[in-house]
Amino acid sequence: RFLDGRPQDLTGRRVVVSAGGTREFLDPVRFLGNRSSGRQGLALAQAAAARGAEVTLVAANVSLPAPAGVERIDVVTTAELRDAVVKAAATADAVVMAAAPADFRPANYADAKIKKVPGGDAPTIELVENPDILAELVRSRPSGSGEPFIAGFAAETGDENATVVEHARAKLARKGCDLLVVNDVSAGAVFGADDNEVILLTADGEARPLARAAKSEVANAIWDTIVQRLG
Ligand code: CTP
Ligand code: CA
């Protein structure tokens, strides 16, 4: 069966997609955040729903509307994102971590707004590391089951030590996930853009570059790969 011209090849599958960027608060009005718009994650949720999946979207500070027919859970911090994703992943066939979780959070939260002392010293913000959700999902998978299928995203730049793909391969190995969607951001980032150019890196070592395309097309190519591996 086809709907919107798409195969219904995710019918009966439960998938979890995270989207957006987390925020870590310093005080009631200030946070550390990042520029993730959530667009690629929304496109993934939309594409999966159009292909028949039951979709849970865990949205971190996404200001855009969620696609119709998708269960949306809103979160703010990396800790909240972790709790929501881990819970939803327990019954999922596939999890795609398209969100950009803050790697660190302030060690202390000030209950009252931090005040500037005119002429005084600038404050120093001490940070502590956040949990790595993707790595935790992989670790907590029943050994040998390979379920759920776990995909991550990585924005990388080449440098004097390694190319984008080399950095990405190392990250894929470190995280232990099944698929890494790699963004080459050497030529400037694509935050908020409508299209995307990625390389699909799978755990079996294959690196498949996709032509620059709308985020909806990139989303469908990602699901094509996942559907294939779900068998
Ligand atoms: N990720 C995660 N939990 C974190 C950080 C990242 O689940 N605390 C996930 C992201 O959603 C993404 C993947 O891990 O799918 C790779 O994120 P990235 O920031 O590239 O990886 P890091 O291990 O944080 O490495 P880096 O030092 O390059 O930021
Ligand atoms: Ca990171």
XYZ file of C-alpha atoms and ligand atoms in Angstrom:
261
model
C 0.000 0.000 0.000
C 1.113 3.521 -0.785
C 0.098 6.765 0.884
C 1.364 10.137 -0.383
C 3.306 8.096 -2.918
C 5.283 6.471 -0.087
C 5.456 2.758 0.642
C 3.771 1.763 3.910
C 6.902 -0.119 4.914
C 6.906 1.081 8.532
C 3.390 -0.174 9.262
C 3.339 -1.968 12.606
C 6.666 -0.413 13.626
C 7.125 1.856 16.630
C 9.809 4.489 16.195
C 11.245 7.208 18.416
C 12.751 10.391 17.001
C 14.417 13.082 19.086
C 14.665 16.598 17.721
C 15.868 20.062 18.644
C 18.491 21.280 21.078
C 18.481 21.010 24.852
C 18.882 23.924 27.254
C 20.725 23.937 30.541
C 19.702 26.678 32.936
C 22.062 28.837 34.994
C 19.297 30.715 36.755
C 15.560 31.291 36.149
C 16.194 33.392 33.032
C 19.471 32.174 31.485
C 20.540 28.998 29.758
C 23.286 27.375 27.703
C 21.870 26.137 24.412
C 22.654 25.407 20.792
C 21.336 26.288 17.370
C 19.534 23.068 16.459
C 16.147 24.031 14.965
C 14.632 20.551 15.073
C 13.798 20.603 11.342
C 15.616 17.382 10.413
C 14.039 15.579 13.375
C 10.562 16.836 12.439
C 11.146 15.675 8.854
C 12.121 12.222 10.172
C 8.985 12.033 12.329
C 6.791 13.147 9.438
C 8.356 10.695 6.971
C 8.029 7.766 9.396
C 4.355 8.584 10.057
C 3.688 8.838 6.301
C 5.204 5.360 5.901
C 2.884 3.898 8.521
C 4.946 3.985 11.724
C 3.658 4.795 15.192
C 5.908 7.743 16.007
C 6.994 9.266 19.304
C 8.704 12.613 18.813
C 10.737 13.831 21.766
C 11.125 17.538 21.077
C 13.702 19.677 22.859
C 12.762 23.346 22.551
C 11.320 22.955 19.059
C 9.264 26.014 18.135
C 7.820 24.447 14.983
C 4.574 22.414 14.950
C 4.827 18.610 15.054
C 3.501 16.630 12.091
C -0.052 15.294 12.378
C -0.510 11.845 13.859
C 2.716 11.938 15.864
C 2.910 11.653 19.656
C 4.917 14.672 20.831
C 6.719 14.864 24.164
C 8.271 18.235 24.953
C 11.457 18.404 27.010
C 13.929 21.140 27.913
C 17.134 19.691 29.382
C 19.382 16.770 28.420
C 18.286 14.952 31.599
C 14.616 15.296 30.563
C 15.439 14.234 27.009
C 17.223 11.175 28.374
C 14.292 10.120 30.565
C 11.740 10.522 27.750
C 13.845 8.776 25.102
C 14.891 5.856 27.334
C 11.251 5.279 28.334
C 9.942 5.403 24.745
C 12.846 3.285 23.436
C 11.835 0.345 25.657
C 9.051 -0.599 23.237
C 10.531 0.786 20.006
C 11.795 -0.931 16.847
C 14.044 2.025 15.995
C 15.373 5.136 17.707
C 16.826 8.074 15.788
C 18.714 10.619 17.890
C 18.453 13.714 15.718
C 18.465 16.031 18.734
C 21.506 18.017 19.799
C 21.805 17.436 23.550
C 24.013 19.865 25.461
C 27.132 17.894 26.394
C 27.561 19.869 29.624
C 25.365 21.648 32.130
C 26.198 24.218 34.794
C 27.362 22.516 37.985
C 25.131 24.847 39.995
C 21.718 26.358 39.459
C 20.989 29.734 41.059
C 17.384 29.909 42.316
C 17.481 33.691 42.016
C 18.699 35.626 38.986
C 22.474 36.043 39.028
C 23.196 39.750 39.555
C 25.949 41.737 37.963
C 28.132 43.636 40.408
C 29.134 46.839 38.575
C 32.900 46.868 38.211
C 33.124 43.424 39.860
C 34.674 40.214 38.531
C 32.947 38.330 35.707
C 31.510 35.055 37.047
C 33.031 31.727 36.059
C 30.599 29.012 35.021
C 31.611 25.540 36.161
C 30.260 22.735 33.983
C 29.602 19.049 34.549
C 29.107 16.403 31.870
C 25.625 15.304 30.833
C 24.685 11.658 30.245
C 25.333 10.358 26.727
C 21.867 9.166 25.719
C 22.899 7.422 22.492
C 25.670 5.463 24.202
C 23.278 4.522 27.027
C 20.645 3.262 24.556
C 23.274 1.042 22.923
C 24.607 -0.221 26.285
C 21.168 -1.078 27.626
C 20.162 -3.079 24.551
C 19.728 -6.774 25.401
C 23.016 -8.254 24.161
C 22.826 -9.879 20.757
C 19.227 -8.808 20.106
C 20.183 -5.757 18.026
C 16.832 -4.221 19.001
C 15.900 -1.481 18.803
C 17.839 -0.237 15.767
C 19.749 2.858 16.941
C 20.794 5.784 14.748
C 22.708 8.922 15.665
C 23.624 12.181 13.981
C 26.997 13.883 13.911
C 28.097 17.264 12.645
C 31.802 17.012 11.888
C 34.615 19.062 10.394
C 37.807 17.690 8.892
C 41.055 18.824 10.516
C 44.801 18.118 10.444
C 44.259 14.788 12.221
C 41.463 13.235 10.186
C 38.827 13.694 7.492
C 35.142 14.113 8.248
C 34.474 10.435 7.500
C 37.411 9.298 9.652
C 36.151 11.344 12.598
C 32.657 9.969 11.974
C 33.842 6.350 11.830
C 35.605 6.819 15.147
C 32.426 8.302 16.642
C 30.283 5.448 15.283
C 32.659 2.933 16.852
C 32.760 4.858 20.148
C 28.977 5.106 20.389
C 28.309 1.582 19.106
C 25.173 2.607 17.201
C 23.979 0.984 13.955
C 23.883 4.095 11.770
C 25.455 7.530 11.959
C 24.075 10.337 9.796
C 27.065 12.559 9.177
C 26.935 16.225 8.365
C 30.052 17.892 6.959
C 29.890 21.373 8.485
C 33.377 22.457 7.356
C 31.895 24.956 4.916
C 29.595 26.469 7.528
C 26.660 25.004 9.405
C 23.190 24.355 8.006
C 21.153 25.272 11.083
C 17.573 26.139 10.221
C 18.042 25.329 6.518
C 15.434 23.453 4.498
C 17.925 21.120 2.874
C 20.775 18.976 4.093
C 23.766 17.065 2.737
C 24.776 13.968 4.663
C 26.729 10.730 4.533
C 25.059 7.580 5.847
C 27.635 5.586 7.771
C 26.608 2.097 8.852
C 28.209 -0.187 11.425
C 29.248 -2.624 8.657
C 31.637 0.077 7.378
C 29.626 1.351 4.406
C 29.717 5.137 3.818
C 26.978 6.352 1.468
C 27.026 10.042 0.514
C 23.606 11.486 -0.380
C 23.220 14.378 -2.776
C 22.129 17.667 -1.170
C 18.356 17.438 -0.842
C 15.355 18.659 1.114
C 15.350 17.462 4.738
C 12.208 15.436 3.892
C 14.128 13.546 1.188
C 17.081 12.998 3.507
C 14.610 11.683 6.102
C 13.176 9.163 3.643
C 16.665 7.990 2.645
C 17.448 7.422 6.336
C 14.248 5.391 6.789
C 15.072 3.418 3.602
C 18.329 2.341 5.237
C 16.626 1.543 8.546
C 13.767 -0.417 6.913
C 16.348 -2.494 5.032
C 18.209 -3.337 8.252
C 15.030 -4.049 10.238
C 14.424 -6.883 7.772
N 24.123 12.458 21.893
C 23.447 11.927 22.969
N 23.682 12.390 24.229
C 24.602 13.355 24.442
C 25.319 13.897 23.355
C 25.057 13.426 22.091
O 22.616 11.051 22.767
N 24.821 13.788 25.676
C 23.827 11.951 20.554
C 23.323 13.006 19.582
O 21.909 13.088 19.603
C 23.817 12.460 18.241
C 25.081 11.697 18.605
O 25.019 11.452 20.011
O 22.897 11.556 17.676
C 26.356 12.383 18.291
O 26.364 13.634 18.912
P 27.699 14.470 18.928
O 27.466 15.759 19.653
O 28.222 14.517 17.541
O 28.634 13.473 19.769
P 29.503 13.702 21.040
O 29.821 12.333 21.565
O 28.836 14.629 21.997
O 30.840 14.282 20.483
P 31.351 15.811 20.238
O 32.503 15.962 21.152
O 31.745 15.807 18.774
O 30.221 16.760 20.531
Ca 28.114 16.756 21.484
